[in-house]
C-alpha positions as semicolon CSV with decimal commas, in nm:
position;residue;x (nm);y (nm);z (nm)
1;M;-0,850;1,077;2,101
2;L;-0,691;0,827;2,341
3;P;-0,892;0,665;2,622
4;V;-0,864;0,854;2,950
5;H;-0,734;0,559;3,152
6;L;-0,488;0,418;2,900
7;I;-0,193;0,547;3,107
8;P;-0,207;0,580;3,489
9;N;-0,136;0,908;3,663
10;S;0,034;0,746;3,962
11;I;0,282;0,467;3,903
12;A;0,548;0,261;4,082
13;R;0,909;0,346;4,001
14;F;1,183;0,084;3,993
15;T;1,548;0,176;4,030
16;Y;1,808;-0,099;4,033
17;T;1,993;-0,096;4,364
18;G;2,200;-0,411;4,332
19;S;2,075;-0,525;4,673
20;T;1,815;-0,775;4,786
21;G;1,556;-0,499;4,820
22;R;1,285;-0,441;4,563
23;G;1,391;-0,089;4,462
24;L;1,031;0,034;4,430
25;T;0,918;0,389;4,503
26;T;0,635;0,610;4,382
27;Y;0,726;0,788;4,060
28;S;0,488;1,081;4,059
29;N;0,127;1,179;4,103
30;D;0,140;1,364;3,772
31;F;0,271;1,101;3,532
32;L;0,023;1,204;3,262
33;S;0,212;1,531;3,211
34;R;0,506;1,333;3,067
35;A;0,541;1,241;2,703
36;L;0,607;0,881;2,602
37;E;0,801;0,759;2,300
38;T;0,737;0,397;2,203
39;K;1,050;0,182;2,187
40;H;0,919;-0,176;2,190
41;R;0,579;-0,341;2,174
42;L;0,599;-0,721;2,180
43;N;0,334;-0,988;2,126
44;V;0,505;-1,246;2,348
45;G;0,474;-1,600;2,216
46;G;0,284;-1,491;1,904
47;D;0,323;-1,346;1,558
48;I;0,314;-0,987;1,441
49;V;-0,010;-0,800;1,512
50;D;-0,071;-0,540;1,242
51;R;-0,224;-0,196;1,295
52;E;-0,558;-0,300;1,145
53;T;-0,606;-0,563;1,416
54;D;-0,534;-0,328;1,707
55;N;-0,818;-0,086;1,788
56;L;-0,563;0,190;1,854
57;S;-0,361;0,113;1,537
58;R;-0,060;-0,018;1,728
59;E;0,183;-0,271;1,584
60;W;0,300;-0,562;1,801
61;L;0,613;-0,754;1,702
62;P;0,720;-1,111;1,795
63;D;0,949;-1,147;2,097
64;D;1,173;-1,431;1,975
65;S;1,482;-1,215;1,915
66;Y;1,469;-1,070;2,268
67;I;1,461;-1,396;2,471
68;T;1,801;-1,452;2,632
69;D;1,743;-1,814;2,739
70;P;1,516;-1,975;2,476
71;Q;1,593;-2,321;2,612
72;N;1,379;-2,239;2,916
73;A;1,079;-2,113;2,717
74;K;0,818;-2,245;2,482
75;N;0,529;-2,089;2,297
76;G;0,207;-2,165;2,475
77;T;-0,074;-2,325;2,276
78;Y;-0,291;-2,065;2,106
79;F;-0,600;-2,000;2,316
80;G;-0,910;-2,005;2,100
81;G;-1,156;-1,936;2,379
82;T;-1,304;-1,610;2,499
83;I;-1,084;-1,351;2,669
84;K;-1,283;-1,234;2,971
85;R;-1,260;-0,861;3,026
86;N;-1,327;-0,781;3,393
87;A;-1,268;-0,410;3,334
88;N;-1,472;-0,141;3,163
89;D;-1,322;0,126;2,939
90;E;-1,265;0,362;3,236
91;S;-1,068;0,112;3,445
92;D;-0,709;0,203;3,527
93;G;-0,596;-0,152;3,610
94;P;-0,485;-0,401;3,696
95;Y;-0,752;-0,565;3,480
96;S;-0,714;-0,500;3,108
97;N;-0,991;-0,329;2,910
98;Q;-1,028;-0,339;2,533
99;Y;-0,790;-0,046;2,479
100;I;-0,498;-0,177;2,685
101;A;-0,423;-0,459;2,439
102;P;-0,621;-0,659;2,179
103;D;-0,742;-1,012;2,253
104;I;-0,485;-1,167;2,021
105;V;-0,203;-1,053;2,251
106;Y;-0,359;-1,239;2,544
107;Q;-0,433;-1,550;2,335
108;T;-0,061;-1,629;2,302
109;A;0,220;-1,644;2,558
110;E;0,568;-1,767;2,637
111;E;0,560;-2,017;2,926
112;S;0,837;-2,177;3,128
113;K;0,938;-2,512;2,985
114;N;1,062;-2,669;3,308
115;G;0,867;-2,510;3,589
116;S;0,963;-2,773;3,844
117;N;1,333;-2,692;3,797
118;N;1,284;-2,325;3,887
119;L;1,411;-2,208;3,548
120;G;1,284;-1,866;3,445
121;I;1,241;-1,686;3,114
122;S;1,430;-1,362;3,051
123;W;1,389;-1,089;2,791
124;S;1,654;-0,826;2,716
125;V;1,549;-0,520;2,513
126;P;1,765;-0,224;2,401
127;V;1,704;0,107;2,581
128;E;1,873;0,440;2,632
129;K;2,122;0,438;2,916
130;N;2,036;0,592;3,253
131;T;1,691;0,703;3,139
132;D;1,340;0,653;3,274
133;H;1,127;0,410;3,073
134;F;0,761;0,316;3,108
135;L;0,727;-0,064;3,125
136;R;0,394;-0,245;3,091
137;L;0,375;-0,625;3,127
138;H;0,065;-0,816;3,011
139;F;-0,053;-1,142;3,169
140;C;-0,341;-1,383;3,106
141;D;-0,369;-1,741;3,234
142;I;-0,464;-1,935;2,920
143;F;-0,317;-2,263;3,045
144;N;-0,549;-2,378;3,326
145;V;-0,906;-2,492;3,275
146;Q;-1,013;-2,369;3,618
147;S;-0,900;-2,109;3,867
148;L;-0,594;-2,246;4,045
149;L;-0,318;-2,079;4,239
150;T;-0,048;-2,011;3,980
151;T;0,204;-1,775;4,135
152;F;0,543;-1,681;4,001
153;I;0,817;-1,426;4,056
154;L;0,889;-1,110;3,855
155;N;1,244;-0,972;3,838
156;I;1,373;-0,658;3,670
157;Y;1,750;-0,643;3,624
158;D;1,767;-0,970;3,822
159;Q;1,623;-0,790;4,122
160;L;1,302;-0,908;4,284
161;V;1,003;-0,684;4,212
162;I;0,699;-0,903;4,283
163;S;0,726;-1,237;4,461
164;D;0,365;-1,350;4,433
165;L;0,255;-1,253;4,084
166;N;-0,051;-1,468;4,030
167;S;-0,350;-1,539;3,812
168;V;-0,571;-1,680;4,087
169;I;-0,845;-1,432;3,996
170;D;-0,979;-1,626;3,699
171;V;-0,849;-1,807;3,395
172;S;-0,846;-1,626;3,059
173;T;-0,883;-1,291;3,239
174;P;-0,619;-1,038;3,125
175;Y;-0,436;-0,806;3,362
176;Y;-0,119;-0,599;3,356
177;Y;0,143;-0,427;3,571
178;D;0,302;-0,086;3,508
179;F;0,642;0,040;3,621
180;V;0,874;0,329;3,552
181;V;1,217;0,169;3,524
182;H;1,536;0,373;3,538
183;S;1,775;0,196;3,300
184;D;2,134;0,126;3,399
185;G;2,446;0,192;3,194
186;S;2,432;-0,132;2,993
187;G;2,189;-0,005;2,730
188;L;1,960;-0,302;2,796
189;L;1,659;-0,363;3,016
190;N;1,607;-0,715;3,151
191;V;1,275;-0,869;3,258
192;T;1,249;-1,221;3,404
193;V;0,956;-1,437;3,515
194;V;1,044;-1,733;3,740
195;P;0,811;-2,020;3,848
196;N;0,726;-2,055;4,217
197;T;0,801;-2,419;4,296
198;T;0,619;-2,406;4,631
199;V;0,271;-2,399;4,472
200;A;0,065;-2,659;4,289
201;Q;0,114;-2,493;3,951
202;P;0,486;-2,403;3,916
203;K;0,454;-2,214;3,592
204;A;0,564;-1,868;3,478
205;F;0,442;-1,691;3,167
206;L;0,418;-1,356;2,990
207;N;0,175;-1,247;2,717
208;G;0,294;-0,902;2,616
209;L;0,555;-0,634;2,682
210;E;0,551;-0,261;2,608
211;L;0,839;-0,024;2,667
212;M;0,836;0,354;2,617
213;K;1,089;0,625;2,689
214;V;0,969;0,888;2,939
215;I;1,037;1,241;2,813
216;E;1,050;1,494;3,095
217;S;1,111;1,813;2,897
218;S;0,835;2,012;2,730
219;G;0,823;2,092;2,362
220;P;0,835;1,868;2,055
221;I;0,949;1,509;2,094
222;P;1,295;1,464;1,935
223;L;1,363;1,192;1,680
224;D;1,553;0,905;1,835
225;S;1,802;0,741;1,601
226;S;1,834;0,444;1,838
227;D;1,469;0,340;1,800
228;S;1,486;-0,027;1,717
229;N;1,179;-0,014;1,496
230;S;1,262;0,299;1,292
231;K;1,627;0,399;1,255
232;I;1,626;0,721;1,054
233;S;1,945;0,923;1,009
234;L;1,992;1,268;0,859
235;P;2,197;1,140;0,561
236;V;1,920;0,896;0,474
237;V;1,658;1,173;0,481
238;V;1,873;1,411;0,274
239;G;1,959;1,136;0,027
240;S;1,593;1,046;-0,016
241;V;1,494;1,408;-0,082
242;V;1,778;1,465;-0,332
243;G;1,703;1,137;-0,506
244;G;1,338;1,229;-0,539
245;L;1,422;1,570;-0,689
246;V;1,663;1,412;-0,939
247;L;1,400;1,160;-1,044
248;V;1,139;1,432;-1,097
249;S;1,389;1,638;-1,301
250;V;1,472;1,341;-1,525
251;V;1,103;1,273;-1,587
252;V;1,038;1,639;-1,680
253;V;1,337;1,654;-1,918
254;L;1,236;1,325;-2,079
255;F;0,880;1,452;-2,129
256;I;1,002;1,773;-2,296
257;W;1,241;1,579;-2,520
258;I;0,970;1,336;-2,634
259;S;0,734;1,627;-2,705
260;K;0,995;1,791;-2,929
261;I;1,063;1,466;-3,112
262;R;0,692;1,422;-3,182
263;K;0,663;1,776;-3,319
264;Q;0,962;1,725;-3,551
265;K;0,854;1,379;-3,675
266;P;0,801;1,379;-4,059
267;V;0,458;1,298;-4,196
268;E;0,436;0,940;-4,315
269;N;0,197;0,776;-4,556
270;S;-0,010;0,548;-4,337
271;E;-0,279;0,295;-4,395
272;W;-0,496;0,226;-4,095
273;L;-0,712;-0,077;-4,036
274;P;-1,029;0,006;-3,842
275;V;-1,122;-0,207;-3,542
276;R;-1,488;-0,231;-3,462
277;A;-1,604;-0,088;-3,129
278;S;-1,708;-0,434;-3,009
279;A;-1,351;-0,561;-3,042
280;G;-1,211;-0,316;-2,786
281;G;-0,860;-0,175;-2,774
282;S;-0,718;0,081;-3,012
283;S;-0,926;0,219;-3,296
284;H;-0,662;0,150;-3,565
285;S;-0,360;-0,061;-3,658
286;R;-0,092;0,124;-3,852
287;L;0,092;0,005;-4,166
288;T;0,353;0,242;-4,312
289;D;0,519;0,229;-4,654
290;G;0,728;0,544;-4,607
291;T;0,582;0,752;-4,891
292;T;0,594;1,124;-4,818
293;I;0,275;1,325;-4,857
294;Q;0,314;1,665;-5,015
295;G;0,095;1,944;-5,133
296;S;-0,174;1,927;-4,865
297;P;-0,396;2,238;-4,868
298;L;-0,538;2,153;-4,523
299;P;-0,379;2,173;-4,181
300;N;-0,280;1,844;-4,016
301;I;-0,621;1,727;-3,900
302;N;-0,529;1,369;-3,813
303;L;-0,195;1,251;-3,952
304;G;-0,269;0,897;-3,847
305;L;-0,555;0,875;-4,100
306;K;-0,383;1,051;-4,387
307;L;-0,342;0,853;-4,712
308;S;-0,150;0,951;-5,024
309;L;-0,319;1,024;-5,354
310;L;-0,083;0,778;-5,521
311;D;-0,205;0,497;-5,297
312;L;-0,569;0,577;-5,369
313;Q;-0,502;0,593;-5,744
314;F;-0,345;0,249;-5,715
315;A;-0,638;0,119;-5,507
316;T;-0,901;0,239;-5,758
317;E;-0,702;0,181;-6,078
318;N;-0,671;0,557;-6,121
319;F;-1,038;0,607;-6,038
320;D;-1,154;0,380;-6,317
321;A;-1,525;0,417;-6,398
322;K;-1,576;0,041;-6,361
323;R;-1,483;0,083;-5,995
324;I;-1,776;0,317;-5,926
325;I;-2,021;0,163;-5,678
326;G;-2,227;0,471;-5,598
327;K;-2,277;0,838;-5,656
328;G;-2,375;1,121;-5,426
329;G;-2,420;1,494;-5,437
330;F;-2,051;1,543;-5,372
331;G;-1,920;1,295;-5,633
332;N;-1,853;0,928;-5,706
333;V;-1,784;0,640;-5,467
334;Y;-1,524;0,387;-5,582
335;K;-1,446;0,038;-5,464
336;G;-1,076;0,005;-5,398
337;V;-0,817;-0,230;-5,255
338;L;-0,529;-0,084;-5,054
339;K;-0,177;-0,223;-5,070
340;N;-0,235;-0,419;-4,751
341;G;-0,526;-0,602;-4,914
342;M;-0,805;-0,417;-4,737
343;T;-1,116;-0,344;-4,944
344;V;-1,242;0,012;-4,900
345;A;-1,499;0,256;-5,031
346;V;-1,340;0,576;-5,168
347;K;-1,558;0,891;-5,182
348;R;-1,405;1,148;-5,418
349;S;-1,543;1,500;-5,423
350;E;-1,589;1,661;-5,762
351;P;-1,559;2,030;-5,847
352;G;-1,891;2,206;-5,814
353;S;-2,028;1,953;-5,566
354;G;-2,076;2,225;-5,308
355;Q;-1,849;2,069;-5,048
356;G;-1,579;2,311;-4,942
357;L;-1,265;2,270;-4,737
358;P;-1,430;2,359;-4,401
359;E;-1,703;2,100;-4,456
360;F;-1,445;1,840;-4,559
361;Q;-1,232;1,912;-4,254
362;A;-1,531;1,899;-4,019
363;E;-1,640;1,564;-4,165
364;I;-1,298;1,416;-4,098
365;M;-1,292;1,546;-3,741
366;V;-1,636;1,401;-3,663
367;L;-1,607;1,066;-3,841
368;S;-1,262;0,991;-3,698
369;K;-1,412;0,997;-3,348
370;I;-1,718;0,780;-3,418
371;R;-1,688;0,405;-3,366
372;H;-1,996;0,182;-3,366
373;R;-2,062;-0,174;-3,475
374;H;-2,350;-0,060;-3,696
375;L;-2,160;0,224;-3,867
376;V;-1,879;0,201;-4,118
377;S;-1,545;0,324;-3,991
378;L;-1,344;0,605;-4,145
379;V;-1,023;0,445;-4,272
380;G;-0,853;0,763;-4,389
381;Y;-0,859;1,073;-4,605
382;C;-0,656;1,248;-4,874
383;D;-0,628;1,620;-4,942
384;E;-0,339;1,630;-5,190
385;R;-0,346;1,845;-5,504
386;Y;-0,678;1,999;-5,402
387;E;-0,839;1,656;-5,381
388;M;-1,097;1,595;-5,108
389;I;-1,127;1,217;-5,062
390;L;-1,271;1,014;-4,776
391;V;-1,195;0,643;-4,740
392;Y;-1,440;0,419;-4,555
393;E;-1,461;0,056;-4,460
394;Y;-1,626;-0,134;-4,748
395;M;-1,970;-0,287;-4,683
396;E;-1,978;-0,631;-4,847
397;K;-2,358;-0,659;-4,837
398;G;-2,429;-0,310;-4,955
399;T;-2,600;-0,024;-4,780
400;L;-2,913;-0,022;-4,568
401;R;-3,090;0,138;-4,864
402;D;-2,994;-0,161;-5,081
403;M;-3,135;-0,400;-4,822
404;L;-3,465;-0,209;-4,789
405;Y;-3,527;-0,130;-5,155
């Protein structure tokens, strides 16, 4: 919710008359009923102010590209002191409270370079033609060390608006002026500050500028394609939507295609090197020799761990008895060496051991998911020709039983 006194209800209206008069009248006593569309918000003399810095999430842009006579202006020295707020949150001006503008806007300024020569600084910002705009100008004397009379002149469209704009109140105290300006047919709005050479401090300056279009009609605020900060056209919006839909469609088709390829991929003979849990990363590294596995009585439990019977016969010298390193209720355990040089323990089930296909399948499912530094890893399995073989990582120092007994 916006602060109550962020925008005044009664405001001075400026209409360019082309004469020596000031062109000021009262706009309305019900200005708050109008909608405002931000066109420009400038941190004069400073850098960009992001939305995180502003307590109302406003963005302030540098003014350099809007100065029409840069030879007359210079960036004032950054003011590192305290900005004195002489207004509470319910003040409606001219002093600036914390919601009107952040301190950083008042800590920088453009100042006249040659005040004694009566040279002013002008800004020209794009606007809609022949339309009411809300103009707010921010001032803060960050140049003097004590309160001195520093008056200067404010012109809009080269027409005098205020002849004694001053900061005599106090140094480093922010204040602002609001106007409703009816733009002319040029499509630009000009603001000028001119030093007053009759006073002791002939200096003119400006700290910030805000410009918003006044929308008289009720209903939703229309998008303005001429907004200098966000130029959005219908073709751009349509193109973005169509492009997004095409991208999503391509991703979906690619996903379906990859899924089909994976389903149709032939089973390969694979040897997998286990990686201990402490090493991180993937559980296995794959080495393929291209041998096709046939005659499996089991469903595809884990194709990545499947080894061929031929490879295991080679690793154990056709299950030579001299390769036996242990025996269990299910059968013998053989020491083997795979083609990649890895030493493994091969557990081969024997007929009548009591281990059936469901138990064999369950053991593969469980052991393939267990990884621990103190447990041997399941390297693979073989279920060809009614064989039920499990291949484990070989323990060089024997089992825990060997160590204890």
